[in-house]
């Protein structure tokens, strides 16, 4: 995120994502229009932001890129 130091957080795991509980993945902190190449395949959310590649493992969760993601 702009003005902050990122310490190798390029891979993360979410163990309990559940859209029925109102869970969302908030990527807004990366900045307006900073997130690109957003995709979800085989339980992994992939995206680019501020020149870095990121992966979030969603263990057993189903994700809808149109409703479950908050962008900046």
C-alpha positions as CSV (number, residue, x, y, z in Angstrom):
1,X,0.0,0.0,0.0
2,X,1.1,3.5,-0.7
3,X,3.3,4.9,2.0
4,X,3.7,1.6,3.8
5,X,6.3,-1.1,3.9
6,X,5.2,-4.5,2.8
7,X,7.0,-7.4,4.4
8,X,6.7,-10.5,2.3
9,X,2.9,-10.8,2.5
10,X,2.6,-12.0,-1.1
11,X,1.0,-15.3,0.0
12,X,-1.7,-15.5,2.6
13,X,-4.3,-18.1,3.8
14,X,-7.9,-17.5,4.8
15,X,-9.2,-20.4,6.8
16,X,-12.8,-19.4,7.4
17,X,-14.2,-17.2,4.6
18,X,-18.0,-17.5,4.4
19,X,-20.0,-15.1,2.3
20,X,-23.2,-16.1,4.2
21,X,-21.6,-14.6,7.3
22,X,-21.0,-11.3,5.3
23,X,-17.3,-11.9,4.8
24,X,-15.5,-9.8,2.2
25,X,-11.9,-9.6,1.1
26,X,-10.9,-6.0,1.3
27,X,-8.2,-5.0,-1.1
28,X,-9.0,-1.2,-0.9
29,X,-5.8,-0.5,1.2
30,X,-3.7,-1.1,-2.0
31,X,-5.1,2.2,-3.4
32,X,-7.6,3.3,-6.0
33,X,-7.1,1.3,-9.3
34,X,-4.0,-0.3,-7.9
35,X,-5.3,-3.9,-8.1
36,X,-5.2,-5.6,-11.5
37,X,-5.3,-9.1,-13.0
38,X,-7.8,-10.3,-10.4
39,X,-8.6,-14.0,-10.8
40,X,-9.9,-16.9,-8.7
41,X,-8.9,-20.5,-9.7
42,X,-8.7,-23.7,-7.8
43,X,-9.3,-22.0,-4.4
44,X,-6.7,-19.3,-4.9
45,X,-7.3,-15.6,-5.4
46,X,-4.5,-14.1,-7.5
47,X,-3.9,-10.4,-8.2
48,X,-1.3,-7.8,-8.9
49,X,-1.0,-4.5,-6.9
50,X,1.7,-1.8,-6.9
51,X,4.1,-4.0,-8.9
52,X,3.8,-7.1,-6.8
53,X,2.0,-10.5,-7.3
54,X,-0.2,-11.8,-4.6
55,X,-2.0,-15.1,-3.8
56,X,-4.6,-15.7,-1.2
57,X,-5.4,-19.4,-0.4
58,X,-9.1,-19.7,0.5
59,X,-9.4,-23.1,2.1
60,X,-12.6,-24.7,0.8
61,X,-14.3,-21.4,0.2
62,X,-16.3,-20.4,-2.9
63,X,-15.6,-16.8,-4.0
64,X,-17.4,-14.5,-6.4
65,X,-15.1,-11.8,-7.7
66,X,-18.1,-9.5,-8.3
67,X,-19.6,-9.5,-4.8
68,X,-17.0,-10.8,-2.4
69,X,-14.1,-8.4,-3.1
70,X,-13.8,-4.8,-2.0
71,X,-11.6,-2.7,-4.3
72,X,-10.2,0.9,-3.7
